[in-house]
JSON list of C-alpha atoms in Angstrom, two decimals:
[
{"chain": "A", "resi": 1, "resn": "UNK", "atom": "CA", "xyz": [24.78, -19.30, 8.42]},
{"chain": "A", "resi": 2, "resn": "UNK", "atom": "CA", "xyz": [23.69, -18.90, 4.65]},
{"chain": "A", "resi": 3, "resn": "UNK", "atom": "CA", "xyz": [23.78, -15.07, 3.64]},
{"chain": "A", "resi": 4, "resn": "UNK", "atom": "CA", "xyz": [20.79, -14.34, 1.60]},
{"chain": "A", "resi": 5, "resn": "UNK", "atom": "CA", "xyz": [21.44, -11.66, -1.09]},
{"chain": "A", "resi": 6, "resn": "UNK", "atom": "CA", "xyz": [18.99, -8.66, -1.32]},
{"chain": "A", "resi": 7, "resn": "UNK", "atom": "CA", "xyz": [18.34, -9.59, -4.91]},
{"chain": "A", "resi": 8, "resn": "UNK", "atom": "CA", "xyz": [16.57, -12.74, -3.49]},
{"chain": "A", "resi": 9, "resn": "UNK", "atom": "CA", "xyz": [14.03, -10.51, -1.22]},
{"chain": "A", "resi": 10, "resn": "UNK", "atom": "CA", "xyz": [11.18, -7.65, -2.13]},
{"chain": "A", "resi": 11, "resn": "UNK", "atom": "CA", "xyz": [11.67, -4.08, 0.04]},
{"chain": "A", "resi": 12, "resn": "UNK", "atom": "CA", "xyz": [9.30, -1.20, -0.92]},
{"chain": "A", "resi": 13, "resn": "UNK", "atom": "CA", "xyz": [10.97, 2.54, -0.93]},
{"chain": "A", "resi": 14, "resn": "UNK", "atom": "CA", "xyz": [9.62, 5.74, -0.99]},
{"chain": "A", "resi": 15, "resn": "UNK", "atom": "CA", "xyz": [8.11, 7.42, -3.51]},
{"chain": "A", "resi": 16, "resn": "UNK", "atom": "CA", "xyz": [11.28, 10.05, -3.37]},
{"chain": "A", "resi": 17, "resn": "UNK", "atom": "CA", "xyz": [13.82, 7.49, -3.03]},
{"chain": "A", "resi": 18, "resn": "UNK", "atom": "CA", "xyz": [17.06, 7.74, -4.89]},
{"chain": "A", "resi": 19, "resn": "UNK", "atom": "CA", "xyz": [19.57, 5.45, -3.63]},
{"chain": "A", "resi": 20, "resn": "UNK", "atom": "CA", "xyz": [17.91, 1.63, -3.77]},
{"chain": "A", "resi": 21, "resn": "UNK", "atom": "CA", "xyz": [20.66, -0.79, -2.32]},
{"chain": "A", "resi": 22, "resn": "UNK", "atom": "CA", "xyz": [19.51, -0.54, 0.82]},
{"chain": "A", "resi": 23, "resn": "UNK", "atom": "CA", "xyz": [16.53, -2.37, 2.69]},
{"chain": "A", "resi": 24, "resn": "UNK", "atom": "CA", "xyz": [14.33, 0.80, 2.11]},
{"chain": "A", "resi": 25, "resn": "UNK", "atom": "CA", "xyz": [11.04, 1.14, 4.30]},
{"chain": "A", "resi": 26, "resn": "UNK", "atom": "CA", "xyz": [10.85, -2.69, 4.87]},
{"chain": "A", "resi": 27, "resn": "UNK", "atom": "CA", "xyz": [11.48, -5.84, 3.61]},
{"chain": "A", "resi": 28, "resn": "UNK", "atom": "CA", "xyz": [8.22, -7.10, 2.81]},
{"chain": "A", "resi": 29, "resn": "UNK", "atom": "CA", "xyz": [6.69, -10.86, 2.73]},
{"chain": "A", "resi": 30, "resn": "UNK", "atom": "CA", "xyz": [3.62, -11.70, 0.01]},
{"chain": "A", "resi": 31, "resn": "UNK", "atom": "CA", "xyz": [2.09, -14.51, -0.18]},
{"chain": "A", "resi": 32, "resn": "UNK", "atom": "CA", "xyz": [2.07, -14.02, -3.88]},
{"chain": "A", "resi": 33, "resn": "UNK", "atom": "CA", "xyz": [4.73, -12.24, -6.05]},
{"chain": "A", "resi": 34, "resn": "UNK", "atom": "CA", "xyz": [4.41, -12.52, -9.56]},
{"chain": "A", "resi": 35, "resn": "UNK", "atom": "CA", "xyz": [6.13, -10.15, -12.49]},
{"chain": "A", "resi": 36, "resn": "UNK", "atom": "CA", "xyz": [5.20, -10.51, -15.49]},
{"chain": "A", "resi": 37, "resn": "UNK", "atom": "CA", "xyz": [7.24, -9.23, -18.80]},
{"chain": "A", "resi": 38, "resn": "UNK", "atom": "CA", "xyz": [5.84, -9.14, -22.00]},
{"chain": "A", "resi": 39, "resn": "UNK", "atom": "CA", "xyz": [8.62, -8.68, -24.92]},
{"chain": "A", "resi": 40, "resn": "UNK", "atom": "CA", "xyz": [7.47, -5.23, -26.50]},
{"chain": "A", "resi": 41, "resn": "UNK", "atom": "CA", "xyz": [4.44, -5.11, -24.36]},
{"chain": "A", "resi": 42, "resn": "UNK", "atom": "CA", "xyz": [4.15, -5.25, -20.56]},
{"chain": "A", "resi": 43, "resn": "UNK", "atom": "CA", "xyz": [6.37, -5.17, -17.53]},
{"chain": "A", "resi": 44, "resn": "UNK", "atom": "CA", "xyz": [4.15, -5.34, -14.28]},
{"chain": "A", "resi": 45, "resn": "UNK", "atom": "CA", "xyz": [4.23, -6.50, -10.77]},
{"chain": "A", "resi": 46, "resn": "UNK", "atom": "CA", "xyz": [1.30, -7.85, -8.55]},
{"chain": "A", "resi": 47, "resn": "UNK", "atom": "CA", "xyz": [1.83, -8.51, -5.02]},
{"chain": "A", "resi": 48, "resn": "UNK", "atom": "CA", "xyz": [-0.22, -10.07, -2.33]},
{"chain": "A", "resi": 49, "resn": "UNK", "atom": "CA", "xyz": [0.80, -9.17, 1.29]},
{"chain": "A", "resi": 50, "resn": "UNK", "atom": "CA", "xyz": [-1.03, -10.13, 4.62]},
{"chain": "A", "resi": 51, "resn": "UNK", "atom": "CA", "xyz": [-2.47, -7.89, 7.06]},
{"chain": "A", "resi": 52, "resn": "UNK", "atom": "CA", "xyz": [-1.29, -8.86, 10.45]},
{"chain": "A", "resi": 53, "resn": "UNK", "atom": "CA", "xyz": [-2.49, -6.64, 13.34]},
{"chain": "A", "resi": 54, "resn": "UNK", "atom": "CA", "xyz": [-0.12, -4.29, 14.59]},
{"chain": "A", "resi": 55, "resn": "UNK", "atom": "CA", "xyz": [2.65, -4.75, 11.17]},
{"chain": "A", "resi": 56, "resn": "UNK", "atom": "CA", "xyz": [3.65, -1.44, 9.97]},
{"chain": "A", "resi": 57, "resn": "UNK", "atom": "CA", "xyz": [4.31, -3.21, 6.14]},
{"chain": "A", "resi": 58, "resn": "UNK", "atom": "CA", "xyz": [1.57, -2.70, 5.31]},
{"chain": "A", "resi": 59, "resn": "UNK", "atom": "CA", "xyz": [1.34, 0.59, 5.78]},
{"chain": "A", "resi": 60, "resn": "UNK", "atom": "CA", "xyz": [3.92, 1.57, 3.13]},
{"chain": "A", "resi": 61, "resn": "UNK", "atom": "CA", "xyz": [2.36, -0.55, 0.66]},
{"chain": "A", "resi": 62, "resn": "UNK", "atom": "CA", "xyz": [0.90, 2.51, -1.18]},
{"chain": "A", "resi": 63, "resn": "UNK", "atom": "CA", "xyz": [0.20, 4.65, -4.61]},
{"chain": "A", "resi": 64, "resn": "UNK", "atom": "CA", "xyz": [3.22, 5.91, -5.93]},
{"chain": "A", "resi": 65, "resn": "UNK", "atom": "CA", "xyz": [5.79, 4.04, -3.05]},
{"chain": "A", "resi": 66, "resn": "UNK", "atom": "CA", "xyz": [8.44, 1.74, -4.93]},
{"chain": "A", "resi": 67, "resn": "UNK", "atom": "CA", "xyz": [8.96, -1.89, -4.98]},
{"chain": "A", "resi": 68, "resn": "UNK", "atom": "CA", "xyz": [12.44, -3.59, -5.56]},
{"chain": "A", "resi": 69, "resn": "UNK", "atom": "CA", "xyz": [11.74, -6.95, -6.68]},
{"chain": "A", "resi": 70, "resn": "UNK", "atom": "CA", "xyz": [14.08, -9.60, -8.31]},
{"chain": "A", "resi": 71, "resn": "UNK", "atom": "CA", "xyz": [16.76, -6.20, -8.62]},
{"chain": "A", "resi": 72, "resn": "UNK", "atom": "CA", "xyz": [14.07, -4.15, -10.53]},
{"chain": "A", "resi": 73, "resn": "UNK", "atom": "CA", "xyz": [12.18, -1.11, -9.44]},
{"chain": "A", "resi": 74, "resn": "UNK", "atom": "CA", "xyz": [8.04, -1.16, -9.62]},
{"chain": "A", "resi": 75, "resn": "UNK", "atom": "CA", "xyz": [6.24, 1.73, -8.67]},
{"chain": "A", "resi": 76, "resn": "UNK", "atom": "CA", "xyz": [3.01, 1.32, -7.18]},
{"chain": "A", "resi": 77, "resn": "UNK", "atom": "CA", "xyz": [-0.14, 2.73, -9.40]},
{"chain": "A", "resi": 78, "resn": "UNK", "atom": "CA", "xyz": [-3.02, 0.52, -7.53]},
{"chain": "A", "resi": 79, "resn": "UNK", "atom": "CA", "xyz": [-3.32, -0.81, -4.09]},
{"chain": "A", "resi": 80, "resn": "UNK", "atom": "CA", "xyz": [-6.53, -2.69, -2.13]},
{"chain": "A", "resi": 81, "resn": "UNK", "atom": "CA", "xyz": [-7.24, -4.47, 0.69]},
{"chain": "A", "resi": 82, "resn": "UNK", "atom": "CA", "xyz": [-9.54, -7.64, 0.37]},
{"chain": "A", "resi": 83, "resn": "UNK", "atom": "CA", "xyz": [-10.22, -11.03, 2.15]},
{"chain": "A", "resi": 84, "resn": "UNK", "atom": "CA", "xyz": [-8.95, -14.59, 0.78]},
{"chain": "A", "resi": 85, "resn": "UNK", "atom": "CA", "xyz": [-10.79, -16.99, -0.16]},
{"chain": "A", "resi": 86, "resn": "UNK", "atom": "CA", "xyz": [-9.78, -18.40, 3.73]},
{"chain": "A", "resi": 87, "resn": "UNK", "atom": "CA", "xyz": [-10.94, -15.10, 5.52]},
{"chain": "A", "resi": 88, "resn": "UNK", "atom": "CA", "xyz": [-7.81, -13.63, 5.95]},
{"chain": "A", "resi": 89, "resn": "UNK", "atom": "CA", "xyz": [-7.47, -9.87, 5.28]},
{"chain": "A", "resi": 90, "resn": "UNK", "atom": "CA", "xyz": [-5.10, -9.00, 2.67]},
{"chain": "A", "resi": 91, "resn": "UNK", "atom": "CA", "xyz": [-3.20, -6.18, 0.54]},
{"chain": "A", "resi": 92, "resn": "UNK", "atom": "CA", "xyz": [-3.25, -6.22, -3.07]},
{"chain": "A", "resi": 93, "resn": "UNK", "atom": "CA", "xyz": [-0.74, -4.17, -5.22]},
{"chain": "A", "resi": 94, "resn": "UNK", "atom": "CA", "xyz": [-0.28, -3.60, -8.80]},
{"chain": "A", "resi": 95, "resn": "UNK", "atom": "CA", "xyz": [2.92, -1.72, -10.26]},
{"chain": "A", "resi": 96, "resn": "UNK", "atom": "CA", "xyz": [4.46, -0.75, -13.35]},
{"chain": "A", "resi": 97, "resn": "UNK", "atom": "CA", "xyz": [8.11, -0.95, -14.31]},
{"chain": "A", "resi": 98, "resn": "UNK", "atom": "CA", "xyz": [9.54, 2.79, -13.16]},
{"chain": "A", "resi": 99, "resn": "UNK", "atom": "CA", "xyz": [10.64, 2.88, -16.87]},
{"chain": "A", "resi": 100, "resn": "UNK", "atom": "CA", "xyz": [6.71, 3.68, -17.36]},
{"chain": "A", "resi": 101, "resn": "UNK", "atom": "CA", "xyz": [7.23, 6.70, -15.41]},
{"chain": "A", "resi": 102, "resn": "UNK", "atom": "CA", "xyz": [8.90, 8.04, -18.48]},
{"chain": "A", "resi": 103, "resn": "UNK", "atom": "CA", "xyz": [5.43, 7.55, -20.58]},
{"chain": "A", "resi": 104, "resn": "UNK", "atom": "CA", "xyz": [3.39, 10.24, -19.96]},
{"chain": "A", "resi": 105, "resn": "UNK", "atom": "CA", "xyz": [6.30, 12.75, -20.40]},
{"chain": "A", "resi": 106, "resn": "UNK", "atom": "CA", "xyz": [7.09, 14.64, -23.70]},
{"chain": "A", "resi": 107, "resn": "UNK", "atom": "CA", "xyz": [10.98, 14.21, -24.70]},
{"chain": "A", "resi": 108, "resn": "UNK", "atom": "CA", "xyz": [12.17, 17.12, -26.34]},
{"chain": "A", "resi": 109, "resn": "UNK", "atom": "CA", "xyz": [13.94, 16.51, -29.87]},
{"chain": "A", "resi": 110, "resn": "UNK", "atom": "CA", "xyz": [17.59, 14.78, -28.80]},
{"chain": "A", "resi": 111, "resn": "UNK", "atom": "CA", "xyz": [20.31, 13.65, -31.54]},
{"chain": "A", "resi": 112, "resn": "UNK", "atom": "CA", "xyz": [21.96, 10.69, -29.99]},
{"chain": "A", "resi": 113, "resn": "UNK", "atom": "CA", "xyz": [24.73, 10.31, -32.42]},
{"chain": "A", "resi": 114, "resn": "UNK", "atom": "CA", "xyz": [27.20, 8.55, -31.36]},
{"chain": "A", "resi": 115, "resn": "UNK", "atom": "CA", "xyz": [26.44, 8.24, -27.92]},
{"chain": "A", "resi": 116, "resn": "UNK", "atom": "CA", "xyz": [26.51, 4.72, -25.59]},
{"chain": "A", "resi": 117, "resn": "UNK", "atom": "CA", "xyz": [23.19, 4.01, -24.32]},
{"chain": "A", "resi": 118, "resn": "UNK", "atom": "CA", "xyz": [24.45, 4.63, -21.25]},
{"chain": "A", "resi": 119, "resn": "UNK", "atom": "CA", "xyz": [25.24, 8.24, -21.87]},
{"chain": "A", "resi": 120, "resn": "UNK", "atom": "CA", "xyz": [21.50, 9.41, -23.56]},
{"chain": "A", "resi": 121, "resn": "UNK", "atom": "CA", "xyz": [19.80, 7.77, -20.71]},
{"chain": "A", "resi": 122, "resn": "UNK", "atom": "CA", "xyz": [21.85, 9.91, -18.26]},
{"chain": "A", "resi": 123, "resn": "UNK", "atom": "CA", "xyz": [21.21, 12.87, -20.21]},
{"chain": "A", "resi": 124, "resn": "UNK", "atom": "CA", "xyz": [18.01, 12.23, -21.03]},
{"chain": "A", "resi": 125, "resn": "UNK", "atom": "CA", "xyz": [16.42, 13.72, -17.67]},
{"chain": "A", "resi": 126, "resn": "UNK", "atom": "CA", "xyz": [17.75, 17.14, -19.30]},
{"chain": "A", "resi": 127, "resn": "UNK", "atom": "CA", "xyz": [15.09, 16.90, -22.17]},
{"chain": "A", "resi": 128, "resn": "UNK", "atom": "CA", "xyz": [11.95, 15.29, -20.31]},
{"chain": "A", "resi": 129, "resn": "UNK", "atom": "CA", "xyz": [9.58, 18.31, -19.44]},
{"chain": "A", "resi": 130, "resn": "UNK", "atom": "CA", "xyz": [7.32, 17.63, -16.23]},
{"chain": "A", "resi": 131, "resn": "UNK", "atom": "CA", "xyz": [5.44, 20.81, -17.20]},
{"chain": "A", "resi": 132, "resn": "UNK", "atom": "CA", "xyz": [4.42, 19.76, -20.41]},
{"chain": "A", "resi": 133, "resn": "UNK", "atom": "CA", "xyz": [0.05, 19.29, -20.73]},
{"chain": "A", "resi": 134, "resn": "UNK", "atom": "CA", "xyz": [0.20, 16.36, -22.78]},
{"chain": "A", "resi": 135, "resn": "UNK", "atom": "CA", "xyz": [-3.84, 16.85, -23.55]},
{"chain": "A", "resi": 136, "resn": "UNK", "atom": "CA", "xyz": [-2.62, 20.47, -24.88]},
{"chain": "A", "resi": 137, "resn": "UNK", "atom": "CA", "xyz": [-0.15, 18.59, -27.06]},
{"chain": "A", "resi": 138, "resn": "UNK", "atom": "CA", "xyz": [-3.09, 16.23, -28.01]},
{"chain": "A", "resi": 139, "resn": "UNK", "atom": "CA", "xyz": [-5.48, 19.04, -29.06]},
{"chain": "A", "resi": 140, "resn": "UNK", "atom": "CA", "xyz": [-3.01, 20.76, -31.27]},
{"chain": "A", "resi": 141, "resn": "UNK", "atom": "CA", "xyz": [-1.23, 17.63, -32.55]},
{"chain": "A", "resi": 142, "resn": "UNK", "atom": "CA", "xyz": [2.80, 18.31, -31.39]}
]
């Protein structure tokens, strides 16, 4: 029996999900898959799942729930269901890299002198404000 490694299949997690090596909500099976990754630019996932009656799946295949695919993390910003070109009812997803979830947070100032990249990313969650109106920010140019 061949073991297939969980790097090799997609699983979608909860939006509050912190530990990621296991099979999360469910292992999920698109018809279509793709990532694309755009040096500099974009790093996005679209995702085509069927809707079979009675599959729960589909059902956590949602705004803001995460996708592990290929041993990265998405996170869901669009979902809709459509037909196919055949008839068949399907899901559509589109998800950002959860590095993106980083972009629409002011970083206060951080020196980084010295320090392994490994270090100021583990740190950084210290100087990322949640409470921070970025159209405030905007207005009055910080």
């Amino acid at each position: 029996m061949a073991v297939v490694k969980q790097r090799a299949y997609i699983t979608i997690h909860d939006k509050s999900t912190q530990n990621f090596s296991n099979n999360g909500l469910a292992i999920l099976q698109p018809t279509v898959c793709r990532i694309t990754e755009v040096l500099n630019g974009t790093y996005e996932l679209y995702l085509e799942h069927p809707i079979i009656e009675n599959d729960p799946r589909v059902n956590h295949i949602k705004v803001d729930n995460i996708i592990k695919a290929d041993g990265q993390l998405f996170r869901i910003r669009e979902a809709n269901r459509k037909l196919s070109q055949n008839g068949d009812k399907i899901l559509t997803a589109k998800a950002l890299h959860i590095w993106y979830d980083l972009a629409d947070r002011y970083i206060s100032e951080y020196n980084i002198d010295a320090w392994a990249p490994y270090w100021f990313i583990e740190n950084m969650a210290y100087h990322v404000s949640a409470e921070v109106d970025l159209e405030y920010m905007r207005l009055y140019n910080f």
